[in-house]
Coordinates of C-alpha atoms (C1' of nucleotides) in Angstrom, one line a residue:
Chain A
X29 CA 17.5 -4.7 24.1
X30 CA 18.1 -7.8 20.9
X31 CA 16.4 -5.5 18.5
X32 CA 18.0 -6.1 15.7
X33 CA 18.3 -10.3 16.8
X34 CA 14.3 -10.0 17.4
X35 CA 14.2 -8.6 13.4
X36 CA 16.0 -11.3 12.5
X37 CA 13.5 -13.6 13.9
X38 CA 10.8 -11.6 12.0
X39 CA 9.6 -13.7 9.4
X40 CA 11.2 -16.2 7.4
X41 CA 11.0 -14.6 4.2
X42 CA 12.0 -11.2 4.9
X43 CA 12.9 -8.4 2.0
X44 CA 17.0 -8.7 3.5
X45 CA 17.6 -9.0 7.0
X46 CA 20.6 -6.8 7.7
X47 CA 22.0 -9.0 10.6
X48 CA 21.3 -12.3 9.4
X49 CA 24.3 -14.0 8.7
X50 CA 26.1 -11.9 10.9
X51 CA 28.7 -13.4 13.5
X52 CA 27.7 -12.2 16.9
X53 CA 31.0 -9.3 17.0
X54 CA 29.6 -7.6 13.4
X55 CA 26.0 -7.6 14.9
X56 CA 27.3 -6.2 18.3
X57 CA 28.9 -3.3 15.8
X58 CA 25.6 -3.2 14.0
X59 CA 23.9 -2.7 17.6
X60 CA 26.4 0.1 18.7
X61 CA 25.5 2.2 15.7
X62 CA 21.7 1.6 14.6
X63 CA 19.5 4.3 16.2
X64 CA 15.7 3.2 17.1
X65 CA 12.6 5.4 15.8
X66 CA 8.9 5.1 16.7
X67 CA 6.1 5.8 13.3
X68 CA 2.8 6.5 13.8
X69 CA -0.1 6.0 10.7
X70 CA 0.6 7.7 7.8
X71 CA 4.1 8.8 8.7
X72 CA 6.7 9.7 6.0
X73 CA 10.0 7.8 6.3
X74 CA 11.6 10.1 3.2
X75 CA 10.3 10.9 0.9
X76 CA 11.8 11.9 -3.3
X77 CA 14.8 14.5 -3.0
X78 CA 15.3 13.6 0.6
X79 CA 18.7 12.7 0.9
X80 CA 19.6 9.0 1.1
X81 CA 21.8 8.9 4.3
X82 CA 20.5 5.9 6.0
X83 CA 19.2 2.6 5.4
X84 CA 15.9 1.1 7.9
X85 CA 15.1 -2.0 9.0
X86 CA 11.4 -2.4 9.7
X87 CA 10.8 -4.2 13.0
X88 CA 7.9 -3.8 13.9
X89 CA 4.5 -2.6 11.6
X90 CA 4.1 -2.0 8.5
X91 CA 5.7 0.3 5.6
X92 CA 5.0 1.1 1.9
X93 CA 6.8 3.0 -0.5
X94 CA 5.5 4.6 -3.5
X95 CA 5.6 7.3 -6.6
X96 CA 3.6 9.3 -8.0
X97 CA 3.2 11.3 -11.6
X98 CA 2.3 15.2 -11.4
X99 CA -1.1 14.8 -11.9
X100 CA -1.8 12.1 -8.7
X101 CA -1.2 8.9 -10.1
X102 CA 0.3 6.8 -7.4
X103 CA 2.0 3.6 -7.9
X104 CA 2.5 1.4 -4.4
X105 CA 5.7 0.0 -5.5
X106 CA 6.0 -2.1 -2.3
X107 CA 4.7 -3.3 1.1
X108 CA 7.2 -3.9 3.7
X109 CA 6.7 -6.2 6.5
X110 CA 9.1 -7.2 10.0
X111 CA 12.8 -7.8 9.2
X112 CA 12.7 -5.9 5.8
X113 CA 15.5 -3.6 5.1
X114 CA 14.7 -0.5 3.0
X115 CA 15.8 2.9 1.7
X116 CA 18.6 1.9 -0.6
X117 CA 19.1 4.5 -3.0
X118 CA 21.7 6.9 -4.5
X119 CA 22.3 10.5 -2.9
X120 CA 18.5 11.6 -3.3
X121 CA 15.8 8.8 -2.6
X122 CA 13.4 8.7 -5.8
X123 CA 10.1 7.1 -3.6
X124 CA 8.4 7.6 -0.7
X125 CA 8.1 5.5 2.6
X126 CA 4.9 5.8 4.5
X127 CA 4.4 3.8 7.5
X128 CA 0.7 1.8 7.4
X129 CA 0.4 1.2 10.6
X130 CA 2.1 2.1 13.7
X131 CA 6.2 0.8 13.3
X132 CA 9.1 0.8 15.0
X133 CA 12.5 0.6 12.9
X134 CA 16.5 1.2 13.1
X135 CA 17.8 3.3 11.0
X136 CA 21.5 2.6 10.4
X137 CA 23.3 5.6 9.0
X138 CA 25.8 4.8 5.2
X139 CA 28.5 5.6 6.3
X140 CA 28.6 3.3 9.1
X141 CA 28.0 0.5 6.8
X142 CA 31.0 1.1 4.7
X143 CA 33.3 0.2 7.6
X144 CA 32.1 -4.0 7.6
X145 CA 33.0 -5.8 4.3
X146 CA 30.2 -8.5 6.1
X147 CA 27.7 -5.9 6.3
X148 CA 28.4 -4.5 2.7
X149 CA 28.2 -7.5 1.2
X150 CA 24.9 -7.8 2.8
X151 CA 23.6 -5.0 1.7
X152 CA 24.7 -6.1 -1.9
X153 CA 22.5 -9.3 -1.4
X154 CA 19.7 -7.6 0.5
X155 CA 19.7 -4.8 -3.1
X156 CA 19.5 -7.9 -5.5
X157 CA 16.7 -9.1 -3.7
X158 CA 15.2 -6.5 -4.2
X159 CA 15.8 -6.6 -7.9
X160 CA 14.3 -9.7 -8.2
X161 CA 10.9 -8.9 -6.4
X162 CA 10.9 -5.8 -8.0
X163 CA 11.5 -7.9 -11.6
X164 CA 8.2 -10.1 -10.3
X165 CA 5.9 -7.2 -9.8
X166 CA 6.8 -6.2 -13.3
X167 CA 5.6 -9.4 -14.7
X168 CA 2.6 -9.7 -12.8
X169 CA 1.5 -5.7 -13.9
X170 CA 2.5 -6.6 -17.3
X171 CA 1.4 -10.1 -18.1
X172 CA -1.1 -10.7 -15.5
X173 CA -4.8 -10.1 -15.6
X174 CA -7.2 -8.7 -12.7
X175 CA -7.8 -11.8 -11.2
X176 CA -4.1 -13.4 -11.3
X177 CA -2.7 -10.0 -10.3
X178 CA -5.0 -10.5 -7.0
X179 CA -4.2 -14.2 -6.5
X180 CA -0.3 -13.8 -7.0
X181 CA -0.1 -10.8 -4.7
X182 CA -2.0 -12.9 -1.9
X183 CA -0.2 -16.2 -2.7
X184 CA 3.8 -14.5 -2.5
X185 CA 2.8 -12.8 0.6
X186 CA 1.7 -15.5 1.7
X187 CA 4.4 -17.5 0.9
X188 CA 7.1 -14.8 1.8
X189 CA 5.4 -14.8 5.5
X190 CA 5.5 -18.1 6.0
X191 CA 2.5 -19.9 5.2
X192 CA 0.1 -18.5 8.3
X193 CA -3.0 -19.1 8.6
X194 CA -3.9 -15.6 8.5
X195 CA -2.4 -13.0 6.5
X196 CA -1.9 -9.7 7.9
X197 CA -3.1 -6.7 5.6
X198 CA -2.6 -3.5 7.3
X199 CA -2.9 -1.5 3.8
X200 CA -6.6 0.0 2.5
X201 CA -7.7 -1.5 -0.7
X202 CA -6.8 1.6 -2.2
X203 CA -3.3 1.0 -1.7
X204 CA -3.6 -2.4 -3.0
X205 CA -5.2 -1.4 -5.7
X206 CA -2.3 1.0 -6.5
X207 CA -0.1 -1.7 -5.9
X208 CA -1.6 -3.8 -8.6
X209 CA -2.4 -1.2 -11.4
X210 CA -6.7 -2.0 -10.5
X211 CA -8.7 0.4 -8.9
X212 CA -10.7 -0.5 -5.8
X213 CA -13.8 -1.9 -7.5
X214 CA -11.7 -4.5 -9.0
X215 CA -9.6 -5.2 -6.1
X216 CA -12.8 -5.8 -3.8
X217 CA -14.7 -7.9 -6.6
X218 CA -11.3 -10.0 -6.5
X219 CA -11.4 -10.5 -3.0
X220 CA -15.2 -10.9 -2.9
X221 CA -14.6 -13.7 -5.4
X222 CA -12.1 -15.6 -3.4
X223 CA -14.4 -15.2 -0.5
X224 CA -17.0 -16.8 -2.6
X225 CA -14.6 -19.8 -3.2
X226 CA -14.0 -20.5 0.2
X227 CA -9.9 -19.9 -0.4
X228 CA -10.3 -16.8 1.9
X229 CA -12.2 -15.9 4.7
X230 CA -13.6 -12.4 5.6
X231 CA -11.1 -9.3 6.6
X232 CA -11.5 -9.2 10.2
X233 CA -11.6 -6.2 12.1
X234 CA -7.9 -6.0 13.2
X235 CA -6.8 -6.2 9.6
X236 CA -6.3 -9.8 9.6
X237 CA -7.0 -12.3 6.5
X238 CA -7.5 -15.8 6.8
X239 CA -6.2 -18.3 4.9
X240 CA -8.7 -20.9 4.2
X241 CA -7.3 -22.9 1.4
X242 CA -3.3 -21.7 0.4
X243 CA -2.9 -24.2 -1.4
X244 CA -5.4 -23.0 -3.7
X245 CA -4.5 -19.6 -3.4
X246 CA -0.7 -20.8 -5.2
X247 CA -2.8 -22.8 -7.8
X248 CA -5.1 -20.1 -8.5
X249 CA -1.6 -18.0 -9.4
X250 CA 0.1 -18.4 -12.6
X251 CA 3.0 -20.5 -12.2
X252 CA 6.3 -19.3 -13.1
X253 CA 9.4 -21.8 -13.7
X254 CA 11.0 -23.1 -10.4
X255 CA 13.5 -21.1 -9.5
X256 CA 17.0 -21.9 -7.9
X257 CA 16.9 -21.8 -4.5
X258 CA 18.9 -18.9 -2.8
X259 CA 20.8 -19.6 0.0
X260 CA 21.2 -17.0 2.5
X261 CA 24.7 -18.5 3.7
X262 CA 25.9 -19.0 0.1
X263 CA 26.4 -17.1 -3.1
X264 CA 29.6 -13.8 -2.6
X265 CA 28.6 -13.9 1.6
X266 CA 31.2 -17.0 1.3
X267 CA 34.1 -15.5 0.1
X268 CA 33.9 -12.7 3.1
X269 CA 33.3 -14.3 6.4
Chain B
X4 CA 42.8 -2.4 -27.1
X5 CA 40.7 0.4 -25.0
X6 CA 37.6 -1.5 -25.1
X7 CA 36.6 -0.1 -21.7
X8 CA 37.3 3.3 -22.4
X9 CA 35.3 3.3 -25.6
X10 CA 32.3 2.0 -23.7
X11 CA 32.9 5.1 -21.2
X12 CA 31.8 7.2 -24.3
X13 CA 29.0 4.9 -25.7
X14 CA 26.4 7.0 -24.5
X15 CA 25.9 9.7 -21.6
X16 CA 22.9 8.0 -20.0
X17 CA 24.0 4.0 -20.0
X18 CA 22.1 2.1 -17.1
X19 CA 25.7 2.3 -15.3
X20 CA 29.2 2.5 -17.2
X21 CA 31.4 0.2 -14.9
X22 CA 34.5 2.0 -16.1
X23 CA 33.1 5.9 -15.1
X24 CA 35.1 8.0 -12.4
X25 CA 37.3 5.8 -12.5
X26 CA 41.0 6.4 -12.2
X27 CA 43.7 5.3 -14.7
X28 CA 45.2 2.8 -12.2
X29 CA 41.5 1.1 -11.3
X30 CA 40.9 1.7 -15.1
X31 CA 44.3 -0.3 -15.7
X32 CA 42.7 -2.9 -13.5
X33 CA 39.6 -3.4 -14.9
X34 CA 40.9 -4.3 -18.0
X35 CA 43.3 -6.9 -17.1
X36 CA 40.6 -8.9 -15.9
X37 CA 38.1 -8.4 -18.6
X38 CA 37.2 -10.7 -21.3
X39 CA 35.5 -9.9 -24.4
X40 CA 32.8 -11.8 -26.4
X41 CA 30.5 -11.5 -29.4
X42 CA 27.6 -12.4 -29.7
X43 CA 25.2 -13.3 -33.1
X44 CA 21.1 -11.9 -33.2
X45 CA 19.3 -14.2 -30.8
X46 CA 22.5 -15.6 -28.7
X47 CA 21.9 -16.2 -24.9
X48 CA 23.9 -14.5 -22.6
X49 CA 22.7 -16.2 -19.3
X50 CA 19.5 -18.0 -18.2
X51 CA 17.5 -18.8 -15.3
X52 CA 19.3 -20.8 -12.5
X53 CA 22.6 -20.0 -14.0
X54 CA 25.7 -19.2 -12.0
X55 CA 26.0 -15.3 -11.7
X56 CA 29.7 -15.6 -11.7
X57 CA 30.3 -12.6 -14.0
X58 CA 28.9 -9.5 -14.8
X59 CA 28.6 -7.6 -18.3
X60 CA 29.2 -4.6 -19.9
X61 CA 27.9 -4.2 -23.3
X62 CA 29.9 -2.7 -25.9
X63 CA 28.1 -2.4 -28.9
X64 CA 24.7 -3.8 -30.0
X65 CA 22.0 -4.4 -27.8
X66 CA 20.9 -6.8 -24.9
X67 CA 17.4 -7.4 -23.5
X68 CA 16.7 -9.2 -20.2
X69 CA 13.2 -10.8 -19.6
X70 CA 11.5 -13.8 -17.5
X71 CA 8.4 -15.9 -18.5
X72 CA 5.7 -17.5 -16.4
X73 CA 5.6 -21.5 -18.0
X74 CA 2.9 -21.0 -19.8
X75 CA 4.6 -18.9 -21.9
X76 CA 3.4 -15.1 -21.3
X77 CA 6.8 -13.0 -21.4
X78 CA 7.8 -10.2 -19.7
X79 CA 10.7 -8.0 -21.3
X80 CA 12.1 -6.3 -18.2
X81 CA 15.0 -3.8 -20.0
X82 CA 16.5 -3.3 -23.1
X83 CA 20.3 -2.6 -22.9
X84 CA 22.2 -0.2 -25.1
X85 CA 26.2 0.7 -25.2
X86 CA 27.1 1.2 -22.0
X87 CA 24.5 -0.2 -19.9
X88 CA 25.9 -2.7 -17.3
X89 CA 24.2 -5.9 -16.0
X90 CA 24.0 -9.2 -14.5
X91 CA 23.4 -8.7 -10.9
X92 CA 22.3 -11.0 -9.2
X93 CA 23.1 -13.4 -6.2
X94 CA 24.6 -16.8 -7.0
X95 CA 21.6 -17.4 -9.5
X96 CA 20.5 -15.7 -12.2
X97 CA 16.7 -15.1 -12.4
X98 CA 16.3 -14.0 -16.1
X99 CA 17.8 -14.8 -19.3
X100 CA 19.9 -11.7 -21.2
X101 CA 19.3 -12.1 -25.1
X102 CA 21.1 -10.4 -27.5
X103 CA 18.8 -8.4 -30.0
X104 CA 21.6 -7.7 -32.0
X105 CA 25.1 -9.0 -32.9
X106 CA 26.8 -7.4 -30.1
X107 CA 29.7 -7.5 -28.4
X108 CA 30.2 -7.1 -24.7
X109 CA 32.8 -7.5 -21.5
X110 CA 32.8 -9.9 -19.0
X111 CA 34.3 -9.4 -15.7
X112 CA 34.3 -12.0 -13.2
X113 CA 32.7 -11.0 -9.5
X114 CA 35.6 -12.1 -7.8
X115 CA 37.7 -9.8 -9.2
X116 CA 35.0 -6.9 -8.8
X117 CA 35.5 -7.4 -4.7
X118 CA 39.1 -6.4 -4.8
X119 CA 38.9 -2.6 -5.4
X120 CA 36.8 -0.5 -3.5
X121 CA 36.2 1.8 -6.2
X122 CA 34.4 -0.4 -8.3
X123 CA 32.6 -2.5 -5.5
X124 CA 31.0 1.4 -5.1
X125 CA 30.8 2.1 -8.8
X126 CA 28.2 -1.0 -9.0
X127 CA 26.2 -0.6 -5.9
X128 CA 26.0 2.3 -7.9
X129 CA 25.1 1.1 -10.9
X130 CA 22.7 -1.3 -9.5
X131 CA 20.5 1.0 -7.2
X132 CA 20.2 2.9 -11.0
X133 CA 18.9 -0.4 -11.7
X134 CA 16.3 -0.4 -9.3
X135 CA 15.0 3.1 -9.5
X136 CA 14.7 2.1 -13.8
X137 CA 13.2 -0.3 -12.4
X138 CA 10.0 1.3 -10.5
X139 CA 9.9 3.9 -13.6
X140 CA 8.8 0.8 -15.7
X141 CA 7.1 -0.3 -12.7
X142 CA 5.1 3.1 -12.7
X143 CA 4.4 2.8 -16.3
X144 CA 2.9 -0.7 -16.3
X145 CA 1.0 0.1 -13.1
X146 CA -0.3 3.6 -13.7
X147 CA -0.3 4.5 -17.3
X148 CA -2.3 3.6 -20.1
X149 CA -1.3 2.1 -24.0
X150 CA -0.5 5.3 -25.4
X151 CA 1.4 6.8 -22.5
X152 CA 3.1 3.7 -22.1
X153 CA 4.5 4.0 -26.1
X154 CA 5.5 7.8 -25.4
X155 CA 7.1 7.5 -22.0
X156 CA 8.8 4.7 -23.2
X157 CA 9.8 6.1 -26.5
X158 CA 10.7 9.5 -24.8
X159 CA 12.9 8.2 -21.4
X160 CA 14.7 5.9 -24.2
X161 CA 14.8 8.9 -26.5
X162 CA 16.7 11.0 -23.3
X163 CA 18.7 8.3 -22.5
X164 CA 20.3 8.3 -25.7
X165 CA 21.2 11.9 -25.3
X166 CA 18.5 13.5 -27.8
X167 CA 19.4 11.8 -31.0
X168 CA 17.5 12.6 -34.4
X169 CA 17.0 8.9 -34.6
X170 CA 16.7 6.3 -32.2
X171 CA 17.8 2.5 -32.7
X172 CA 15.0 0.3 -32.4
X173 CA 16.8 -2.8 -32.4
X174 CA 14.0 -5.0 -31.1
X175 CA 10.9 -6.5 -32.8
X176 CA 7.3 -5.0 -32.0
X177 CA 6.4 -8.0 -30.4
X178 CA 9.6 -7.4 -27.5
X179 CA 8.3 -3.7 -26.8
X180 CA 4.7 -5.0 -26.7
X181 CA 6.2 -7.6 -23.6
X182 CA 7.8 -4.9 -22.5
X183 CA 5.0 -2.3 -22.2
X184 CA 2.3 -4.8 -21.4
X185 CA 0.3 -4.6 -24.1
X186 CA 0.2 -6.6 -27.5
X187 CA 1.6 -5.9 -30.8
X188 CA -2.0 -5.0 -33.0
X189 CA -1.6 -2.1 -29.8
X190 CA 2.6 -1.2 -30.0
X191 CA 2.0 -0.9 -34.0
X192 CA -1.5 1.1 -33.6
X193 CA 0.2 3.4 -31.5
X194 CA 3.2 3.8 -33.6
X195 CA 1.0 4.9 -36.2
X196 CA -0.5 7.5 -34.5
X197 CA 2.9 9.4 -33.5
X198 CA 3.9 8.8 -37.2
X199 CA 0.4 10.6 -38.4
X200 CA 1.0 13.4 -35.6
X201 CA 4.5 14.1 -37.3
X202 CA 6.1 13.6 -33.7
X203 CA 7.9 10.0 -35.2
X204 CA 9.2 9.3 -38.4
X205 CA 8.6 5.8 -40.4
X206 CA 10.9 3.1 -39.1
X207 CA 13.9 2.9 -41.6
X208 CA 15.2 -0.5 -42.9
X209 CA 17.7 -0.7 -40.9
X210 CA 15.4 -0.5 -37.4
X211 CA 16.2 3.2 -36.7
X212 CA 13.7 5.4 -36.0
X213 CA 13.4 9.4 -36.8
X214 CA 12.1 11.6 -34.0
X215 CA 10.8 14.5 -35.6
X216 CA 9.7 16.5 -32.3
X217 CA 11.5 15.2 -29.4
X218 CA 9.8 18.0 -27.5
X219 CA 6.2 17.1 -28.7
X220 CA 7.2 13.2 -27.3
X221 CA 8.1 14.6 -23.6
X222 CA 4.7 16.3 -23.5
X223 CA 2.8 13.7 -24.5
X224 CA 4.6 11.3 -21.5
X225 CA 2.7 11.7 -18.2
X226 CA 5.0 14.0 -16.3
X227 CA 6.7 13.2 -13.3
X228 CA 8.0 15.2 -10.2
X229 CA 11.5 16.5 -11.3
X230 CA 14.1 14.3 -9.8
X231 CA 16.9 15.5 -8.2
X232 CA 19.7 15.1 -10.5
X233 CA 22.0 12.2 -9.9
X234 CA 25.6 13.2 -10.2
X235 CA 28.1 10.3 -11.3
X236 CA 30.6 12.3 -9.5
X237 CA 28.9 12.6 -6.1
X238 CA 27.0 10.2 -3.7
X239 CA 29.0 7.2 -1.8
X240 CA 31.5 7.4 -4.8
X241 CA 33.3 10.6 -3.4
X242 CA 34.1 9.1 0.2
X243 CA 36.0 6.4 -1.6
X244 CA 38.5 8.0 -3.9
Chain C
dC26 C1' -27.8 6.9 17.2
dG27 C1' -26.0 9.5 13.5
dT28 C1' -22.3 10.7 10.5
dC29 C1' -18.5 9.9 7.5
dA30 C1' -15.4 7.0 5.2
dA31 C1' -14.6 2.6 3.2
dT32 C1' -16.2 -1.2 1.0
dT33 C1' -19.3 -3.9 -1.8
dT34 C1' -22.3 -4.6 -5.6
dG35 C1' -24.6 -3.6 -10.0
dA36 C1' -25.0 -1.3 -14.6
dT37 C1' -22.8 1.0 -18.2
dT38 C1' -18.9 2.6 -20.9
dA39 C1' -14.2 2.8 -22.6
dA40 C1' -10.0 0.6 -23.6
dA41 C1' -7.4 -2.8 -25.2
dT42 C1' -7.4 -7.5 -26.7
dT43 C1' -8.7 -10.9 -29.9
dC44 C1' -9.9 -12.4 -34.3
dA45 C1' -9.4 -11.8 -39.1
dA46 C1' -7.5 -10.1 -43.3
dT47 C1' -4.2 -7.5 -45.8
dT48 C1' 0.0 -5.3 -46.7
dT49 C1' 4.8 -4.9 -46.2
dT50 C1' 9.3 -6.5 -45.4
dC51 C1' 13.0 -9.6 -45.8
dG52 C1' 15.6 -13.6 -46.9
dT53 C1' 16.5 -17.1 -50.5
dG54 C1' 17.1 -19.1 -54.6
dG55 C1' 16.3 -19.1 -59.4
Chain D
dC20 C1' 18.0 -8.7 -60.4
dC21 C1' 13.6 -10.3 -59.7
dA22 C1' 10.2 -13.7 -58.0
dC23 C1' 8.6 -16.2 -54.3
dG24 C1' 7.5 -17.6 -49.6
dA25 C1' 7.7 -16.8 -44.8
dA26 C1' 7.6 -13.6 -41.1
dA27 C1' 6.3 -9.2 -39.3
dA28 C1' 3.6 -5.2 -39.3
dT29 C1' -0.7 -2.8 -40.2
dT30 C1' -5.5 -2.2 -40.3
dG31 C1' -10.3 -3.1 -39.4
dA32 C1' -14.2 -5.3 -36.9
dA33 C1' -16.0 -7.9 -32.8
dT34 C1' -15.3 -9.2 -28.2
dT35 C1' -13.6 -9.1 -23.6
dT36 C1' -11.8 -7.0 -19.6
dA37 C1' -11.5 -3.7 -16.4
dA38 C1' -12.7 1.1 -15.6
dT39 C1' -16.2 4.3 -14.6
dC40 C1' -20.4 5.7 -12.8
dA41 C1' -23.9 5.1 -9.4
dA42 C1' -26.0 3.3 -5.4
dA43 C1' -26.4 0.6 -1.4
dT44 C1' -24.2 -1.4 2.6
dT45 C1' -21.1 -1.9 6.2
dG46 C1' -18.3 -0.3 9.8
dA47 C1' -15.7 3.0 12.9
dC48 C1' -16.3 6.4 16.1
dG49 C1' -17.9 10.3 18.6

DNA sequence: CGTCAATTTGATTAAATTCAATTTTCGTGG
DNA sequence: CCACGAAAATTGAATTTAATCAAATTGACG
């Protein structure tokens, strides 16, 4: 079974796909060593402590990680969609991964991904992606209001999916609302709003959002200065195929 | 000159000393290729859309990254002491590195960081660091509110140092209120309140500032879980030397 | 159909921002 | 060295935003 060629084909916008870029004998390599695992709701990947000996690609579902402060604070520090690749960390993991919905994902051990200067380099490009995206969430919890928080959220997902018609949001409100620093109230009155203005339609039953107006939606989000694009095939990938 | 060494000692808890666990021959290495530079209050080190050819190690002084939405709302996303490391980032930079001081820093190109194993481990390293500092701040924005934000802040900077009686305070209000979220009426009110609760000591002339009961500033941060302790020595670093 | 959980909506409150002065600090030049 | 002006920091209201409190509504599921 293409597993890891159907991840690639995931969505356009993924958080790193491990095997894209790869030339078909490192992915066969990647294939020969990724093991398969099957999540049901509310399943832990890891959790803080937990020692960081893999990395996971999502393929299919939906995935979360979060942190939390002694007294129950959470912070959703990110949702993780098809194709992402997650669980970089030192020897401990610091967050938690909890599958949303029922997932299906690889999960390629370290050590294997030492051997393939293609596949580490990867890696380093899938872990500065992640410091980017990780860098925009910080704006928009620290420079964004209710509203924008809401709007940008919806808008980069959006984006980051593809542009579809209907945005798939297999989280609870709650978890967007730890997502965004808002509590629920907030987070509904947001989406109430939008509603109101005819940019989205109502949640349907199977956790679905449409998109009525996306172009709105990006209007409605504060703009930040264009940024270069990123090419997949370019940048340090060059120097090692 | 051993500017690299020197930096070694700069401080025990640096966002990532490049040179660390590192042998003399690596060591050796590393500095052939290194450059140095100083830099005046205010100089910029790299910008949005700017070729990440290099990264930095900072010597003395102090460096803060940050990013802006274009209408002008500004996001500090770290403040970089002696020690820290940075400029990761694929062929692009996506924020612009200021210095707060005049500082003085290293500059090693990439391509010469792909040549030794050892250090192409030291900054995956150094940059998954990165990204858990990152979701602290993350966690902070999200979760916490002014006051915490000022102590946990204050206190994790205040650790990071290694305890000092004073802490440099390099920056302006007005960066630590970008950085916390907040605004600067808010950074200075809180400030006040430490300094009448005896736990801070007024900001001296030359931007350092006394902590008069480290202990008292820990309890006042919102507690996290205990993290298991991240040893420079251990992790994916031992499996290459 | 009834129950429980999640969501929505409204009213009130608390927190932080905004607005508005002052005060302090710092650099410059007399 | 001191005076002056500009910039930064402090402090005090007033205002705004989102949180909190409190129902009411909707929806899933047995």
């Amino acid at each position: 079974m293409l597993a890891l060629v159907e991840v690639c084909h995931a969505n356009v916008e993924a958080k790193g796909r491990l095997c894209a870029c790869l030339k078909p004998r490192a992915l066969g390599r990647l294939r020969a060593i990724a093991a398969d695992s099957r999540l049901e709701v509310g399943d832990k990947i890891f959790g803080p402590g937990d020692r960081a000996d893999h990395v996971y690609g999502l393929r299919q579902g939906a995935v979360m990680l979060q942190t939390h402060l002694t007294d129950g604070r959470r912070q959703v520090l990110s949702f993780l969609f098809p194709g992402d690749t997650f669980g970089f960390a030192d020897s401990a993991h610091h967050c938690e991964a909890i599958a949303l919905t029922r997932s299906s994902l690889c999960e390629i051990p370290v050590s294997a991904l030492n051997d393939d200067p293609l596949l580490v380099n990867r890696l380093r490009h899938i872990s500065r992606t992640w410091l980017v995206d990780t860098h925009d969430q910080t704006l928009r919890l620290g420079r964004m209001r209710a509203a924008e928080r809401v709007t940008d959220f919806l808008s980069a997902l959006w984006t980051r999916l593809g542009s579809p018609d209907a945005l798939p949001l297999p989280m609870r409100w709650i978890d967007i609302a730890d997502h965004l620093g808002l509590r629920i109230e907030t987070v509904s009155r947001e989406f109430s709003a939008l509603r109101r203005l005819g940019i989205i339609g109502p949640l349907s039953h199977d956790c679905v959002l449409p998109i009525r107006d996306g172009a709105a939606l990006i209007r409605l989000a504060p703009p930040r200065p264009p940024r270069a694009a990123a090419n997949c095939h370019g940048g340090e990938l060059a120097d090692a195929s």
